[in-house]
PDB file of C-alpha atoms in Angstrom:
ATOM      1  CA  MET A   1      22.884 -19.878 -36.703  1.00 66.00           C
ATOM      2  CA  ASP A   2      20.134 -22.477 -36.284  1.00 78.00           C
ATOM      3  CA  LEU A   3      18.706 -23.777 -33.004  1.00 79.00           C
ATOM      4  CA  ALA A   4      20.969 -26.845 -32.882  1.00 84.00           C
ATOM      5  CA  GLU A   5      24.085 -24.690 -33.329  1.00 86.00           C
ATOM      6  CA  MET A   6      22.938 -22.174 -30.702  1.00 83.00           C
ATOM      7  CA  LEU A   7      22.384 -24.949 -28.195  1.00 85.00           C
ATOM      8  CA  ARG A   8      25.710 -26.659 -28.983  1.00 87.00           C
ATOM      9  CA  SER A   9      27.544 -23.353 -28.493  1.00 89.00           C
ATOM     10  CA  ARG A  10      26.174 -23.379 -24.915  1.00 85.00           C
ATOM     11  CA  GLY A  11      27.027 -27.018 -24.347  1.00 89.00           C
ATOM     12  CA  LEU A  12      23.407 -28.135 -24.781  1.00 87.00           C
ATOM     13  CA  ARG A  13      21.686 -30.574 -27.142  1.00 90.00           C
ATOM     14  CA  LEU A  14      18.715 -30.118 -29.425  1.00 90.00           C
ATOM     15  CA  THR A  15      16.139 -32.375 -27.806  1.00 91.00           C
ATOM     16  CA  ALA A  16      12.712 -33.305 -29.151  1.00 92.00           C
ATOM     17  CA  PRO A  17      10.915 -31.238 -26.449  1.00 93.00           C
ATOM     18  CA  ARG A  18      12.959 -28.134 -27.301  1.00 93.00           C
ATOM     19  CA  GLN A  19      12.208 -28.519 -30.999  1.00 92.00           C
ATOM     20  CA  LEU A  20       8.512 -29.196 -30.383  1.00 95.00           C
ATOM     21  CA  VAL A  21       8.088 -26.192 -28.074  1.00 95.00           C
ATOM     22  CA  LEU A  22       9.767 -23.841 -30.555  1.00 93.00           C
ATOM     23  CA  GLU A  23       7.632 -25.191 -33.404  1.00 93.00           C
ATOM     24  CA  ALA A  24       4.485 -24.745 -31.291  1.00 95.00           C
ATOM     25  CA  VAL A  25       5.355 -21.106 -30.523  1.00 93.00           C
ATOM     26  CA  TYR A  26       5.834 -20.408 -34.239  1.00 91.00           C
ATOM     27  CA  ARG A  27       2.632 -22.231 -35.182  1.00 94.00           C
ATOM     28  CA  LEU A  28       0.415 -20.659 -32.491  1.00 93.00           C
ATOM     29  CA  ARG A  29       1.894 -17.140 -32.905  1.00 85.00           C
ATOM     30  CA  HIS A  30       0.712 -15.817 -29.491  1.00 86.00           C
ATOM     31  CA  ALA A  31       0.248 -18.501 -26.848  1.00 91.00           C
ATOM     32  CA  THR A  32       0.417 -19.106 -23.116  1.00 93.00           C
ATOM     33  CA  PRO A  33       2.529 -21.929 -21.682  1.00 96.00           C
ATOM     34  CA  ASP A  34      -0.654 -23.994 -21.197  1.00 96.00           C
ATOM     35  CA  GLN A  35      -1.640 -23.527 -24.832  1.00 95.00           C
ATOM     36  CA  ILE A  36       1.883 -24.443 -25.948  1.00 97.00           C
ATOM     37  CA  HIS A  37       1.830 -27.511 -23.698  1.00 97.00           C
ATOM     38  CA  ALA A  38      -1.499 -28.648 -25.182  1.00 97.00           C
ATOM     39  CA  GLU A  39      -0.087 -28.267 -28.700  1.00 96.00           C
ATOM     40  CA  VAL A  40       3.105 -30.173 -27.837  1.00 96.00           C
ATOM     41  CA  ALA A  41       1.173 -32.901 -25.982  1.00 95.00           C
ATOM     42  CA  GLU A  42      -0.650 -33.770 -29.205  1.00 94.00           C
ATOM     43  CA  LYS A  43       2.675 -34.971 -30.634  1.00 93.00           C
ATOM     44  CA  ALA A  44       4.483 -36.067 -27.481  1.00 92.00           C
ATOM     45  CA  ALA A  45       2.202 -36.868 -24.567  1.00 90.00           C
ATOM     46  CA  GLY A  46       5.137 -37.419 -22.174  1.00 92.00           C
ATOM     47  CA  ILE A  47       6.244 -33.779 -22.174  1.00 94.00           C
ATOM     48  CA  ASN A  48       5.018 -32.102 -18.988  1.00 94.00           C
ATOM     49  CA  ILE A  49       4.263 -28.448 -18.285  1.00 96.00           C
ATOM     50  CA  THR A  50       7.479 -28.000 -16.280  1.00 96.00           C
ATOM     51  CA  THR A  51       9.516 -28.981 -19.328  1.00 96.00           C
ATOM     52  CA  VAL A  52       7.563 -26.473 -21.409  1.00 97.00           C
ATOM     53  CA  TYR A  53       8.275 -23.645 -18.921  1.00 96.00           C
ATOM     54  CA  ARG A  54      12.000 -24.498 -18.766  1.00 96.00           C
ATOM     55  CA  THR A  55      12.193 -24.689 -22.541  1.00 95.00           C
ATOM     56  CA  LEU A  56      10.425 -21.348 -22.946  1.00 96.00           C
ATOM     57  CA  GLU A  57      12.941 -19.754 -20.560  1.00 95.00           C
ATOM     58  CA  LEU A  58      15.853 -21.215 -22.541  1.00 93.00           C
ATOM     59  CA  LEU A  59      14.419 -20.152 -25.908  1.00 93.00           C
ATOM     60  CA  GLU A  60      13.908 -16.646 -24.537  1.00 91.00           C
ATOM     61  CA  GLU A  61      17.531 -16.539 -23.308  1.00 91.00           C
ATOM     62  CA  LEU A  62      18.574 -17.526 -26.842  1.00 88.00           C
ATOM     63  CA  GLU A  63      16.441 -14.596 -28.112  1.00 85.00           C
ATOM     64  CA  LEU A  64      14.356 -16.865 -30.337  1.00 88.00           C
ATOM     65  CA  ILE A  65      11.117 -16.021 -28.543  1.00 89.00           C
ATOM     66  CA  THR A  66       9.853 -13.293 -26.265  1.00 87.00           C
ATOM     67  CA  HIS A  67       6.839 -12.784 -24.060  1.00 87.00           C
ATOM     68  CA  ALA A  68       4.312 -10.111 -23.310  1.00 82.00           C
ATOM     69  CA  HIS A  69       1.689  -9.840 -20.596  1.00 82.00           C
ATOM     70  CA  LEU A  70      -1.567  -9.615 -22.498  1.00 80.00           C
ATOM     71  CA  SER A  71      -3.854 -10.334 -19.574  1.00 76.00           C
ATOM     72  CA  HIS A  72      -3.769 -10.853 -15.828  1.00 75.00           C
ATOM     73  CA  GLY A  73      -2.859 -14.508 -16.381  1.00 80.00           C
ATOM     74  CA  ALA A  74       0.214 -16.217 -17.745  1.00 86.00           C
ATOM     75  CA  PRO A  75       2.543 -14.463 -20.165  1.00 89.00           C
ATOM     76  CA  THR A  76       1.975 -14.910 -23.885  1.00 88.00           C
ATOM     77  CA  TYR A  77       4.947 -16.083 -25.939  1.00 91.00           C
ATOM     78  CA  HIS A  78       5.678 -15.362 -29.569  1.00 86.00           C
ATOM     79  CA  ALA A  79       8.572 -15.696 -31.963  1.00 86.00           C
ATOM     80  CA  VAL A  80      11.160 -12.964 -32.303  1.00 83.00           C
ATOM     81  CA  ASP A  81      11.196 -11.838 -35.890  1.00 73.00           C
ATOM     82  CA  GLU A  82      12.514  -8.958 -37.928  1.00 58.00           C
ATOM     83  CA  HIS A  83       9.678  -6.601 -36.978  1.00 72.00           C
ATOM     84  CA  GLN A  84       8.792  -5.532 -33.475  1.00 78.00           C
ATOM     85  CA  HIS A  85       5.138  -5.049 -32.755  1.00 83.00           C
ATOM     86  CA  ALA A  86       2.801  -4.047 -29.992  1.00 87.00           C
ATOM     87  CA  HIS A  87      -0.335  -6.007 -29.179  1.00 87.00           C
ATOM     88  CA  LEU A  88      -3.958  -4.921 -29.420  1.00 91.00           C
ATOM     89  CA  VAL A  89      -5.957  -7.030 -26.965  1.00 89.00           C
ATOM     90  CA  CYS A  90      -9.740  -7.086 -27.166  1.00 91.00           C
ATOM     91  CA  ARG A  91     -11.423  -7.150 -23.759  1.00 89.00           C
ATOM     92  CA  GLY A  92     -14.593  -8.455 -25.418  1.00 91.00           C
ATOM     93  CA  CYS A  93     -13.510 -11.548 -27.348  1.00 90.00           C
ATOM     94  CA  GLY A  94      -9.879 -11.895 -26.239  1.00 85.00           C
ATOM     95  CA  SER A  95      -8.438 -11.605 -29.743  1.00 87.00           C
ATOM     96  CA  VAL A  96      -4.870 -10.357 -30.130  1.00 86.00           C
ATOM     97  CA  GLN A  97      -3.802  -8.307 -33.128  1.00 89.00           C
ATOM     98  CA  GLU A  98      -0.304  -7.146 -33.974  1.00 87.00           C
ATOM     99  CA  LEU A  99       0.321  -3.411 -34.296  1.00 90.00           C
ATOM    100  CA  PRO A 100       3.492  -2.616 -36.287  1.00 88.00           C
ATOM    101  CA  SER A 101       6.030  -0.597 -34.304  1.00 85.00           C
ATOM    102  CA  PRO A 102       5.906   2.472 -36.621  1.00 89.00           C
ATOM    103  CA  ALA A 103       2.404   3.143 -35.247  1.00 91.00           C
ATOM    104  CA  LEU A 104       4.034   3.887 -31.876  1.00 90.00           C
ATOM    105  CA  ALA A 105       7.111   5.672 -33.231  1.00 90.00           C
ATOM    106  CA  GLY A 106       5.769   9.107 -32.271  1.00 93.00           C
ATOM    107  CA  LEU A 107       5.060   8.028 -28.704  1.00 92.00           C
ATOM    108  CA  ALA A 108       8.427   6.268 -28.418  1.00 91.00           C
ATOM    109  CA  GLY A 109      10.229   9.381 -29.676  1.00 94.00           C
ATOM    110  CA  GLU A 110       8.315  11.646 -27.316  1.00 95.00           C
ATOM    111  CA  LEU A 111       9.047   9.416 -24.311  1.00 95.00           C
ATOM    112  CA  LEU A 112      12.739   9.351 -25.175  1.00 95.00           C
ATOM    113  CA  ALA A 113      12.998  13.106 -25.757  1.00 96.00           C
ATOM    114  CA  GLU A 114      10.960  14.220 -22.767  1.00 96.00           C
ATOM    115  CA  ARG A 115      11.770  11.559 -20.196  1.00 96.00           C
ATOM    116  CA  GLY A 116      14.832   9.672 -21.424  1.00 96.00           C
ATOM    117  CA  PHE A 117      12.630   6.555 -21.461  1.00 95.00           C
ATOM    118  CA  ARG A 118      13.275   3.861 -24.080  1.00 92.00           C
ATOM    119  CA  LEU A 119      10.041   2.083 -24.922  1.00 89.00           C
ATOM    120  CA  ASP A 120      10.221  -1.702 -25.369  1.00 83.00           C
ATOM    121  CA  ILE A 121       7.572  -1.945 -28.074  1.00 80.00           C
ATOM    122  CA  GLY A 122       7.569  -5.750 -28.015  1.00 73.00           C
ATOM    123  CA  HIS A 123       6.148  -5.689 -24.502  1.00 75.00           C
ATOM    124  CA  VAL A 124       3.436  -3.092 -25.143  1.00 83.00           C
ATOM    125  CA  ALA A 125      -0.177  -4.251 -24.934  1.00 86.00           C
ATOM    126  CA  LEU A 126      -3.066  -1.896 -25.601  1.00 90.00           C
ATOM    127  CA  PHE A 127      -6.454  -3.008 -24.321  1.00 90.00           C
ATOM    128  CA  GLY A 128      -9.815  -2.050 -25.771  1.00 92.00           C
ATOM    129  CA  LEU A 129     -12.531  -3.465 -28.007  1.00 94.00           C
ATOM    130  CA  CYS A 130     -11.894  -4.781 -31.508  1.00 92.00           C
ATOM    131  CA  GLY A 131     -14.041  -3.604 -34.405  1.00 91.00           C
ATOM    132  CA  GLY A 132     -16.425  -6.544 -34.074  1.00 90.00           C
ATOM    133  CA  CYS A 133     -16.954  -6.212 -30.333  1.00 90.00           C
ATOM    134  CA  GLY A 134     -17.040  -2.401 -30.298  1.00 74.00           C
ATOM    135  CA  THR A 135     -19.544  -2.294 -33.145  1.00 67.00           C
ATOM    136  CA  SER A 136     -21.827  -4.907 -31.629  1.00 59.00           C
ATOM    137  CA  ARG A 137     -21.853  -3.066 -28.307  1.00 57.00           C
ATOM    138  CA  GLY A 138     -22.226   0.358 -29.852  1.00 53.00           C
ATOM    139  CA  GLU A 139     -19.086   1.531 -28.031  1.00 53.00           C
ATOM    140  CA  ALA A 140     -15.837   3.065 -29.158  1.00 50.00           C
ATOM    141  CA  CYS A 141     -12.555   1.579 -28.029  1.00 42.00           C
TER     142      CYS A 141
END
């Protein structure tokens, strides 16, 4: 089912702002609402930040996007796709890398077996230093 059909099934229309916000999330890959707003504003200056926040909430309800907290600031949104992933966030340069979920399969299995806890891998963020920052500082992550 495409976006227009999903919206119609809920009695909603596919508006230009909704389409532009979804396209921006896909294009930017990992972006805050402010970054998404800046991207959308390049094509449609009349779309305000409130509209972006409302649209992000709707798109998340439709399970087309999801968010993770990758810093102390605003959540970071990204598209929902066929593979779940955790996020590696560099405290040095701020880069975000995707870590495929199989890398955390052992931890997820251990948490489930020992504590009955089901890990939501899509919301996991691991903080440290990327190879470039760790090497230049002579530190290990």
